[in-house]
Every structure is written in C-alpha cells, then in structure tokens.
CSV table of C-alpha atoms in Angstrom, one decimal:
chain,number,residue,atom,x,y,z
E,1,MET,CA,0.2,-0.5,0.1
E,2,SER,CA,2.5,2.5,1.0
E,3,GLU,CA,4.5,1.9,-2.4
E,4,VAL,CA,1.5,2.8,-4.2
E,5,ILE,CA,0.6,5.6,-2.5
E,6,VAL,CA,4.8,6.5,-2.8
E,7,ASP,CA,4.8,6.1,-6.2
E,8,ARG,CA,0.8,7.9,-6.8
E,9,ARG,CA,3.2,11.4,-5.1
E,10,ALA,CA,6.3,10.6,-7.5
E,11,GLN,CA,3.3,10.1,-10.9
E,12,SER,CA,2.1,13.9,-9.6
E,13,ALA,CA,5.0,15.1,-9.0
E,14,GLN,CA,5.9,14.6,-12.8
E,15,THR,CA,2.0,15.4,-13.6
E,16,ILE,CA,3.2,19.2,-12.7
E,17,SER,CA,6.6,19.6,-13.7
E,18,ASN,CA,5.7,18.1,-16.7
E,19,SER,CA,2.6,20.3,-17.3
E,20,PHE,CA,5.3,23.5,-16.2
E,21,LEU,CA,7.8,22.6,-18.8
E,22,ALA,CA,5.4,21.8,-22.1
E,23,GLU,CA,3.1,25.3,-21.1
E,24,ASN,CA,7.0,27.3,-20.6
E,25,ARG,CA,8.6,26.0,-24.1
E,26,GLU,CA,10.6,28.8,-24.0
E,27,PRO,CA,13.5,28.9,-22.2
E,28,ARG,CA,12.7,31.5,-20.1
E,29,LEU,CA,10.0,33.1,-18.2
E,30,LEU,CA,10.5,36.7,-19.7
E,31,TYR,CA,9.1,38.4,-16.6
E,32,LEU,CA,11.8,36.9,-14.9
E,33,ASP,CA,14.2,38.2,-17.8
E,34,ALA,CA,12.6,41.7,-17.4
E,35,LEU,CA,13.4,41.4,-13.2
E,36,ARG,CA,17.0,40.4,-14.1
E,37,GLY,CA,17.1,43.0,-16.9
E,38,LEU,CA,15.6,45.9,-14.5
E,39,ILE,CA,18.2,45.4,-11.3
E,40,MET,CA,21.6,45.4,-14.0
E,41,ILE,CA,20.0,49.5,-15.7
E,42,LEU,CA,19.7,50.6,-11.9
E,43,MET,CA,22.9,48.3,-10.5
E,44,ALA,CA,25.3,50.2,-13.5
E,45,VAL,CA,23.6,53.9,-11.9
E,46,ASP,CA,25.7,52.8,-8.5
E,47,HIS,CA,28.3,52.3,-9.9
E,48,ALA,CA,28.8,54.8,-12.8
E,49,SER,CA,27.8,57.2,-9.4
E,50,TYR,CA,31.3,56.0,-7.9
E,51,PHE,CA,33.4,56.0,-11.1
E,52,ILE,CA,32.0,58.8,-12.7
E,53,ALA,CA,30.4,61.1,-10.1
E,54,HIS,CA,32.4,59.5,-7.2
E,55,GLN,CA,30.1,59.4,-4.8
E,56,HIS,CA,29.6,56.0,-3.1
E,57,PRO,CA,27.9,56.1,0.4
E,58,ALA,CA,27.8,53.2,1.6
E,59,GLU,CA,25.2,52.1,4.8
E,60,PHE,CA,28.3,49.7,6.8
E,61,TRP,CA,26.7,48.2,10.6
E,62,GLY,CA,29.8,50.6,11.7
E,63,GLN,CA,29.9,53.3,10.8
E,64,PRO,CA,26.6,56.9,11.5
E,65,LEU,CA,24.5,56.5,8.1
E,66,PRO,CA,25.7,58.7,4.7
E,67,GLU,CA,24.0,61.6,5.2
E,68,TYR,CA,21.9,63.8,2.7
E,69,ALA,CA,21.4,67.1,1.6
E,70,SER,CA,18.9,67.0,-0.7
E,71,ALA,CA,16.8,64.0,-2.6
E,72,LEU,CA,19.2,62.9,-5.1
E,73,PRO,CA,21.8,62.3,-4.3
E,74,PHE,CA,19.6,60.3,-1.4
E,75,LEU,CA,18.0,58.6,-4.7
E,76,THR,CA,20.4,57.7,-6.4
E,77,ARG,CA,21.6,55.7,-4.0
E,78,PHE,CA,18.6,54.2,-3.1
E,79,VAL,CA,17.3,53.5,-6.1
E,80,THR,CA,20.1,51.0,-6.0
E,81,HIS,CA,19.5,48.9,-2.8
E,82,PHE,CA,16.7,47.0,-4.6
E,83,CYS,CA,20.1,45.6,-6.7
E,84,ALA,CA,21.6,42.9,-5.0
E,85,PRO,CA,18.1,41.6,-2.7
E,86,GLY,CA,16.8,40.9,-6.5
E,87,PHE,CA,20.1,39.5,-7.7
E,88,PHE,CA,20.1,36.6,-4.8
E,89,PHE,CA,16.3,36.3,-5.1
E,90,LEU,CA,16.6,35.8,-8.7
E,91,MET,CA,19.2,33.5,-8.7
E,92,GLY,CA,17.9,31.1,-6.3
E,93,ILE,CA,14.9,30.4,-8.9
E,94,GLY,CA,17.3,30.2,-11.6
E,95,MET,CA,18.6,27.1,-10.1
E,96,MET,CA,15.3,25.3,-9.4
E,97,LEU,CA,14.4,25.7,-12.7
E,98,PHE,CA,17.8,25.3,-13.9
E,99,ALA,CA,17.8,21.6,-12.2
E,100,GLU,CA,14.5,20.5,-13.3
E,101,SER,CA,15.0,21.4,-17.2
E,102,ARG,CA,18.1,19.2,-16.7
E,103,ARG,CA,16.0,16.6,-14.7
E,104,GLN,CA,14.4,16.4,-17.7
E,105,LEU,CA,16.6,15.5,-19.9
E,106,GLY,CA,18.3,13.1,-17.8
E,107,TRP,CA,20.8,14.5,-15.7
E,108,THR,CA,21.3,12.8,-12.4
E,109,GLU,CA,21.5,14.7,-9.2
E,110,SER,CA,24.8,14.8,-8.6
E,111,ALA,CA,25.3,15.4,-12.0
E,112,ILE,CA,22.9,19.0,-11.0
E,113,ARG,CA,24.7,19.8,-7.3
E,114,LYS,CA,28.2,19.2,-9.6
E,115,HIS,CA,27.5,21.5,-11.9
E,116,PHE,CA,26.6,24.3,-10.0
E,117,LEU,CA,29.7,23.7,-7.2
E,118,THR,CA,31.5,24.4,-10.2
E,119,ARG,CA,29.9,27.5,-11.5
E,120,GLY,CA,29.3,28.6,-7.6
E,121,ALA,CA,33.6,28.0,-7.9
E,122,LEU,CA,34.0,30.1,-10.7
E,123,LEU,CA,31.8,33.0,-9.3
E,124,ILE,CA,34.5,33.3,-6.6
E,125,VAL,CA,37.1,33.5,-9.5
E,126,LEU,CA,35.9,35.9,-11.6
E,127,GLN,CA,35.3,38.6,-8.0
E,128,LEU,CA,39.4,37.4,-7.1
E,129,PHE,CA,40.5,38.2,-10.5
E,130,ILE,CA,38.3,39.6,-13.1
E,131,GLU,CA,36.0,41.8,-10.5
E,132,ASN,CA,38.6,43.6,-8.4
E,133,PRO,CA,40.5,44.9,-11.0
E,134,ALA,CA,38.4,47.4,-11.9
E,135,TRP,CA,37.4,48.4,-8.2
E,136,VAL,CA,41.9,49.5,-8.1
E,137,LEU,CA,40.7,52.5,-11.4
E,138,GLY,CA,37.4,53.3,-9.0
E,139,PRO,CA,38.6,56.7,-6.6
E,140,ALA,CA,38.8,54.6,-3.5
E,141,ALA,CA,41.6,56.4,-1.8
E,142,GLU,CA,39.7,59.4,-2.8
E,143,LEU,CA,36.5,58.6,-0.9
E,144,GLY,CA,37.4,57.1,2.1
E,145,SER,CA,35.2,54.0,0.8
E,146,HIS,CA,37.3,51.2,2.6
E,147,PRO,CA,34.2,50.5,5.3
E,148,PRO,CA,35.0,50.1,8.9
E,149,GLY,CA,37.6,47.6,10.5
E,150,GLY,CA,40.8,48.5,10.5
E,151,GLY,CA,43.7,48.5,7.7
E,152,SER,CA,43.7,50.5,4.3
E,153,GLU,CA,45.7,48.3,2.1
E,154,VAL,CA,43.7,45.4,0.6
E,155,LEU,CA,44.7,42.6,-1.8
E,156,LEU,CA,41.3,40.2,-1.7
E,157,HIS,CA,38.0,41.6,-2.0
E,158,PHE,CA,35.1,39.6,-1.6
E,159,GLY,CA,32.2,41.7,-2.7
E,160,VAL,CA,28.8,40.7,-4.5
E,161,LEU,CA,29.9,37.3,-6.8
E,162,TYR,CA,32.2,35.7,-3.3
E,163,GLY,CA,28.3,36.0,-2.3
E,164,LEU,CA,26.6,34.3,-4.8
E,165,GLY,CA,28.9,32.7,-5.3
E,166,ALA,CA,28.8,31.0,-1.8
E,167,SER,CA,25.2,30.9,-1.8
E,168,MET,CA,24.7,29.0,-4.8
E,169,ILE,CA,27.5,26.2,-3.3
E,170,VAL,CA,25.0,26.0,0.0
E,171,CYS,CA,21.8,26.0,-2.1
E,172,ALA,CA,22.8,23.2,-4.6
E,173,PHE,CA,22.8,20.9,-1.5
E,174,LEU,CA,19.9,21.9,-0.2
E,175,LEU,CA,17.6,22.0,-4.2
E,176,ARG,CA,15.7,18.8,-3.2
E,177,LEU,CA,14.4,20.3,0.6
E,178,ASN,CA,10.3,20.2,1.5
E,179,ALA,CA,9.3,24.1,1.3
E,180,ILE,CA,9.5,24.2,5.8
E,181,VAL,CA,13.6,23.3,5.4
E,182,LEU,CA,13.5,25.7,3.3
E,183,ALA,CA,11.6,28.7,5.4
E,184,ILE,CA,13.5,27.6,8.4
E,185,ILE,CA,17.0,27.6,6.6
E,186,SER,CA,16.0,31.6,5.0
E,187,LEU,CA,14.4,32.3,8.6
E,188,LEU,CA,17.6,31.2,10.5
E,189,ALA,CA,19.7,32.6,8.1
E,190,VAL,CA,18.3,36.7,8.1
E,191,LEU,CA,17.6,37.0,12.2
E,192,LEU,CA,21.2,35.4,13.0
E,193,THR,CA,22.9,38.5,11.0
E,194,GLN,CA,19.8,40.8,12.9
E,195,ALA,CA,21.2,39.3,16.4
E,196,LEU,CA,24.9,38.0,16.4
E,197,ILE,CA,26.3,41.1,13.9
E,198,PRO,CA,28.2,43.4,16.7
E,199,GLY,CA,27.2,46.7,17.7
E,200,ALA,CA,29.2,49.5,16.7
E,201,GLU,CA,31.4,49.7,19.9
E,202,ASN,CA,33.4,46.8,17.6
E,203,ALA,CA,33.6,48.3,14.7
E,204,ALA,CA,37.0,48.6,14.8
E,205,THR,CA,37.7,44.9,16.0
E,206,LEU,CA,39.9,43.1,13.9
E,207,TYR,CA,37.6,39.4,13.2
E,208,SER,CA,39.5,37.4,11.7
E,209,PRO,CA,38.7,36.6,8.2
E,210,LEU,CA,36.4,33.8,8.5
E,211,PRO,CA,34.0,35.5,10.6
E,212,ARG,CA,34.3,38.1,7.6
E,213,LEU,CA,33.5,36.1,4.9
E,214,LEU,CA,30.6,34.2,6.3
E,215,LEU,CA,29.3,36.8,8.9
E,216,ILE,CA,30.6,40.1,9.5
E,217,PRO,CA,31.5,42.9,6.6
E,218,GLY,CA,34.8,44.8,6.9
E,219,HIS,CA,38.1,44.5,6.5
E,220,THR,CA,40.8,42.5,7.9
E,221,ASN,CA,44.0,44.2,6.4
E,222,LEU,CA,44.6,42.4,3.7
E,223,VAL,CA,40.7,40.6,3.5
E,224,GLN,CA,37.8,42.9,3.0
E,225,VAL,CA,33.3,41.6,2.8
E,226,PHE,CA,31.1,43.5,1.6
E,227,TYR,CA,28.7,40.3,0.9
E,228,PRO,CA,29.3,38.0,3.5
E,229,LEU,CA,27.7,34.7,3.2
E,230,ILE,CA,25.2,33.9,5.2
E,231,PRO,CA,23.3,36.9,6.0
E,232,TRP,CA,22.9,36.8,1.5
E,233,LEU,CA,22.0,33.6,2.5
E,234,GLY,CA,18.6,34.0,3.5
E,235,LEU,CA,17.4,35.5,0.3
E,236,ALA,CA,18.4,32.7,-2.2
E,237,VAL,CA,16.9,30.2,0.0
E,238,PHE,CA,14.0,32.1,-0.7
E,239,GLY,CA,13.9,31.8,-4.4
E,240,LEU,CA,13.9,28.5,-3.7
E,241,ILE,CA,11.4,28.7,-1.4
E,242,PHE,CA,9.8,30.9,-3.6
E,243,VAL,CA,9.9,29.2,-7.4
E,244,ARG,CA,7.9,25.8,-6.7
E,245,TRP,CA,4.7,27.8,-6.4
E,246,ILE,CA,6.6,29.1,-10.0
E,247,MET,CA,5.9,25.8,-11.6
E,248,VAL,CA,2.8,24.6,-9.6
E,249,ASN,CA,0.7,27.3,-10.9
E,250,PRO,CA,2.0,30.0,-13.1
E,251,ALA,CA,-1.2,31.3,-13.5
E,252,ALA,CA,-1.1,32.4,-9.5
E,253,ILE,CA,1.9,34.2,-9.6
E,254,PRO,CA,1.1,38.1,-10.9
E,255,ARG,CA,-1.2,37.9,-7.1
E,256,LYS,CA,1.1,35.3,-4.6
E,257,ALA,CA,4.0,38.0,-5.4
E,258,ALA,CA,1.7,41.2,-4.6
E,259,LEU,CA,0.7,39.7,-1.8
E,260,ILE,CA,3.8,39.0,-1.3
E,261,GLY,CA,5.5,42.0,-2.2
E,262,VAL,CA,2.7,44.3,-0.1
E,263,GLY,CA,2.9,42.1,3.1
E,264,PHE,CA,6.8,42.6,3.3
E,265,LEU,CA,6.3,46.3,2.9
E,266,LEU,CA,4.0,46.8,6.0
E,267,LEU,CA,6.5,44.5,8.0
E,268,PHE,CA,9.0,47.1,6.9
E,269,LEU,CA,6.5,49.9,8.1
E,270,LEU,CA,6.2,48.0,11.5
E,271,MET,CA,9.2,47.5,11.9
E,272,ARG,CA,10.2,51.0,11.3
E,273,LEU,CA,8.6,52.9,13.2
E,274,GLY,CA,9.6,50.4,16.3
E,275,GLY,CA,12.5,51.5,16.1
E,276,GLY,CA,14.4,48.5,17.6
E,277,PHE,CA,15.3,45.1,16.4
E,278,GLY,CA,15.8,44.6,12.4
E,279,ASN,CA,17.5,48.1,11.4
E,280,ILE,CA,20.8,47.8,12.8
E,281,HIS,CA,21.0,51.5,13.1
E,282,PRO,CA,18.7,53.2,15.7
E,283,VAL,CA,15.8,54.9,13.0
E,284,SER,CA,15.8,58.7,11.9
E,285,PHE,CA,12.8,60.2,11.9
E,286,SER,CA,13.4,63.7,11.2
E,287,SER,CA,12.9,63.5,7.6
E,288,TRP,CA,11.6,60.5,4.8
E,289,ILE,CA,14.8,60.1,3.8
E,290,THR,CA,16.7,59.4,7.6
E,291,PHE,CA,12.7,57.1,7.7
E,292,LEU,CA,14.5,55.6,3.8
E,293,ASN,CA,18.1,55.1,4.8
E,294,VAL,CA,18.5,52.1,5.8
E,295,THR,CA,21.4,49.3,6.7
E,296,LYS,CA,22.7,47.5,3.9
E,297,TYR,CA,25.9,45.8,4.9
E,298,PRO,CA,24.7,43.7,6.5
E,299,PRO,CA,21.3,43.5,5.3
E,300,SER,CA,19.2,44.6,8.0
E,301,LEU,CA,15.2,42.7,8.1
E,302,ALA,CA,13.9,46.4,7.7
E,303,TYR,CA,16.6,47.0,4.1
E,304,ILE,CA,15.0,43.2,3.1
E,305,LEU,CA,11.7,43.4,4.1
E,306,LEU,CA,11.8,46.9,1.6
E,307,THR,CA,14.0,45.9,-1.3
E,308,LEU,CA,12.7,42.3,-1.6
E,309,GLY,CA,8.7,43.9,-1.3
E,310,VAL,CA,9.3,46.0,-3.9
E,311,ASP,CA,10.9,43.3,-6.2
E,312,LEU,CA,8.3,40.8,-5.4
E,313,LEU,CA,5.9,43.8,-6.1
E,314,VAL,CA,8.0,44.6,-9.9
E,315,LEU,CA,7.3,40.8,-11.2
E,316,ALA,CA,3.8,40.8,-10.1
E,317,LEU,CA,4.0,43.6,-12.5
E,318,PHE,CA,6.3,42.3,-15.3
E,319,ALA,CA,4.9,38.8,-15.0
E,320,ARG,CA,0.8,40.1,-15.9
E,321,MET,CA,2.1,42.4,-18.7
E,322,GLU,CA,4.4,39.7,-20.0
E,323,THR,CA,2.8,39.9,-23.2
E,324,THR,CA,3.5,43.1,-23.6
E,325,LEU,CA,6.8,43.1,-22.5
E,326,ARG,CA,7.6,41.4,-25.7
E,327,HIS,CA,6.9,44.9,-27.0
E,328,TRP,CA,8.2,47.1,-25.5
E,329,ALA,CA,10.7,45.2,-22.7
E,330,LYS,CA,13.5,43.8,-25.2
E,331,PRO,CA,16.3,45.7,-24.3
E,332,LEU,CA,15.2,44.2,-20.3
E,333,PHE,CA,15.7,41.1,-21.8
E,334,VAL,CA,19.0,41.1,-23.1
E,335,PHE,CA,20.4,42.1,-19.8
E,336,GLY,CA,18.4,40.3,-18.1
E,337,GLN,CA,19.7,37.1,-20.5
E,338,THR,CA,22.8,37.9,-20.2
E,339,ALA,CA,23.2,39.3,-15.7
E,340,LEU,CA,26.9,38.1,-15.8
E,341,PHE,CA,28.2,39.0,-19.1
E,342,PHE,CA,26.8,42.9,-18.2
E,343,TYR,CA,28.3,43.0,-14.6
E,344,LEU,CA,31.6,42.5,-15.7
E,345,VAL,CA,32.0,44.3,-18.8
E,346,HIS,CA,30.3,47.5,-17.5
E,347,LEU,CA,32.6,47.8,-14.4
E,348,TYR,CA,35.4,48.2,-17.3
E,349,LEU,CA,33.4,50.7,-19.4
E,350,TYR,CA,32.1,53.3,-16.6
E,351,ALA,CA,35.4,53.1,-15.3
E,352,VAL,CA,37.4,53.8,-18.5
E,353,MET,CA,34.4,56.6,-18.6
E,354,GLY,CA,35.5,57.9,-15.3
E,355,LEU,CA,39.7,58.0,-16.1
E,356,THR,CA,38.7,59.3,-19.7
E,357,PHE,CA,35.3,62.2,-18.6
E,358,ALA,CA,36.1,62.9,-15.2
E,359,PRO,CA,39.6,61.7,-13.5
E,360,ALA,CA,39.9,64.3,-10.5
E,361,GLY,CA,37.5,65.4,-8.7
E,362,GLY,CA,34.4,63.9,-10.7
E,363,THR,CA,31.3,64.8,-12.1
E,364,SER,CA,28.0,66.3,-11.4
E,365,LEU,CA,25.4,63.3,-10.8
E,366,GLY,CA,23.4,65.2,-13.8
E,367,TRP,CA,26.4,64.4,-16.4
E,368,MET,CA,26.8,61.6,-14.6
E,369,TYR,CA,23.8,60.4,-15.2
E,370,ALA,CA,24.3,61.1,-19.3
E,371,TYR,CA,27.3,58.9,-19.0
E,372,TRP,CA,25.5,56.6,-17.3
E,373,ALA,CA,22.8,56.0,-20.8
E,374,GLY,CA,25.6,56.1,-22.8
E,375,GLY,CA,26.9,53.2,-21.2
E,376,LEU,CA,24.1,52.1,-21.4
E,377,VAL,CA,23.9,52.3,-25.2
E,378,LEU,CA,27.5,50.6,-26.0
E,379,LEU,CA,26.3,47.7,-23.3
E,380,TYR,CA,23.0,47.5,-25.5
E,381,LEU,CA,25.2,46.2,-28.4
E,382,LEU,CA,27.8,43.8,-27.1
E,383,CYS,CA,24.8,41.9,-24.5
E,384,VAL,CA,23.3,41.8,-28.1
E,385,TRP,CA,25.8,40.4,-29.4
E,386,TYR,CA,26.9,38.5,-26.7
E,387,ARG,CA,23.8,37.0,-26.4
E,388,THR,CA,24.5,35.7,-29.3
E,389,PHE,CA,27.6,34.2,-29.7
E,390,LYS,CA,25.3,32.2,-26.2
E,391,GLN,CA,23.6,30.8,-27.8
E,392,SER,CA,25.4,29.9,-30.3
E,393,THR,CA,27.3,27.8,-27.9
E,394,ALA,CA,26.2,24.3,-26.8
E,395,PRO,CA,23.9,23.5,-23.6
E,396,ASN,CA,26.8,22.5,-21.1
E,397,SER,CA,29.5,25.6,-22.6
E,398,VAL,CA,31.1,27.5,-20.0
E,399,TRP,CA,30.1,30.6,-21.8
E,400,ARG,CA,26.7,29.7,-21.0
E,401,PHE,CA,27.5,30.4,-17.0
E,402,PHE,CA,27.7,34.3,-18.1
C-alpha cells in the first residue's frame, strides 16, 4: 500500500513538472528576465556614480549611516538598494528552474550539484581575478570608501560575486529539501544576522577572515568583505521556495508575488516605526530620507523587507503584463539574459569613462546620468552580440555561465 502511495506522489510531481515545462516552452520566463534586466540597469547607476561622479555612500553596520543634503543624491543611492536582494532571490529561482530542466534531460542529482558547485566556484574566481581589478581603477582612496575594521591596504576583496557564488554552493545541497525546511533555513540566516552582528562599539575590531566571510562585513588587514555568506543566503533560499509556486501554478504568480510584496512592505513600516530589532542602526524620523535610509552591510531585516517587497511587486507587474513586455522591453530581456557578462563589462566601461571624463574630483550627478545612459547604449549592443554568441554554443558550454 505504501508503495502505491509513493508511486502516486511521484506521478503527481512528474505531472506538475511536465505541465510546467509544456506551458513554458521558451527556455526562460520572460518576466524574470525583465526583472533581472531592470536590476542590471539600476545597478549601473550605482557604479557609474562611483566611477564617474566619485559618489558612493555605504551603509555599514559599524559606522553612521550616510547623510544627504537633498533628494537626488539619496535617490541615486536608494534606487540601487533593490539590486542585490533581487540578484540573490532570482539566483535561487534560476537554480531550481535549471535543475528541473536538466532532470527532464536525464541529468542525475550529482551532475546537477556538480554544475552548481562549479558555477559557484567560478563566480568567486571571477570576483578575485576579473572584477577586483576594475575597482582599482576607481576613486576609492579619494572617497575613503573602505568599511570599518582596520587597515587601508586590501589585497582580497569579496563582493557580490563572492556572496552569490558562496550562496550557490550552499544551495546546491538544498535543492531537494521541502519548502518548510527551506523556510526555516531562510529565516535562520536572516534572523541570526540581526542577532549576531556586533554593536558599533566593535567597529574597529580586527575580526579574523572567517567571521568576515561568513557574517561580519568589513576588512581585516588584507581581506575585505562586503557580502558575507550568511546574511545573503536567506534571500537565495527564499528564491528556492518561491519558484515552487511558479512551477505548480504559473498563473497565480502575479497575485501571490503582489500579496507577499505588500506584506513585506507593511512589515517594513511596522519595523521602522518600532525602531528596534531588525534595523541595526537606530531609526531617525527627522525626514522621509532618514526614515528610508537603511543598513545594507549586512542587510538589516528592514532593508530586506523594503527591497524584496518592491522587487516582488515589480515581478508581479511584469508577470501580469508579460505579453506587453514582449513588444517594448527587449533591452530588459537582453540585459537579463546576459547578466554576468553585463556585470563584468559595465565595471570596466564606466571605469574607463571615469578615467577619461572625470579623472579628478568627479562630475556632477547630472553629467553622471548622461554618461550612464550612454554606457547603457554601448552595453546593449555588446550584450546583444554576446547573447547571440552564447545561444550558438553547446548547452554545457562554460560561456553559458555568463
């Protein structure tokens, strides 16, 4: 009898999977690509501001939050806050979709896991040897942008590609867990960060590299970490949970994403008004800017609720209007389908622009936005070329990692 029940459950799961794949014949869900593409465009604002305008405030746990004299500098930074949570969330979704598609092609679980372990390790290698040299071209010394923790010479920088790669490596072992276990892991990662992050009085402590890589952003002598594993892992695991709803009932995603997004934003308001746990920095009610000025390194719970809430609302909108997106959102699809290539190329593009057009002191934000827009045109042409090249390669080609 138990064998019959197990067999029926397996048949049911297979039916859901086959139905999902049949209803989504395209290799990608376009609304996910559109969201990823929008995130890439907003992220480029942040890095154009760094390289060209020489403005890049940072919201680190151990130092006061940045202050803004007007709305434009704040909004220039604020709109980019939605990028990193979106990266990790969409990565979790993409991992599960990729795994399911490869199962249909006959890949074993060990082959799928090996793929993600290799890809995660590659992201970390790209961080150290391809991304990091780009930052040397920027105005870090002028900005005094090193986070608290001691030391001024950094040899190894661990940024967002490290965080994504490390999270992918961990998630490679979580793909077959049920949703309840995944939810517990996701919540624990977020809540432990809020509970264990040191107080500001410990900002100058020279933590060893391991706590830095796992939990505490900052730098210790030659090691600098912006995106530790644990604080961001919860967002990737949430993606592993969310994608199961996509696979079971794709038509319900606009409503489900909108409801969760609104719920997250309401929780954000309650958390900010409460001013305690989940904010890391004390909340200031002196203006709307200070109310929305949240801690990113590591991501406070308030930061996660605000940014992921908005990301989910945008996802819901894009999912609802996917047919319309096909007609006017091609740049979003192109950027979203070549995200890693975009990321690596845009750093060097805006770095060269900064060295050429703003070698000393930086430009105004107005000029920065002009260079940012011009850079997007060049990036679009490059990404169209790369997408065509990538699609011509074999399914297991390393070029498809980008």
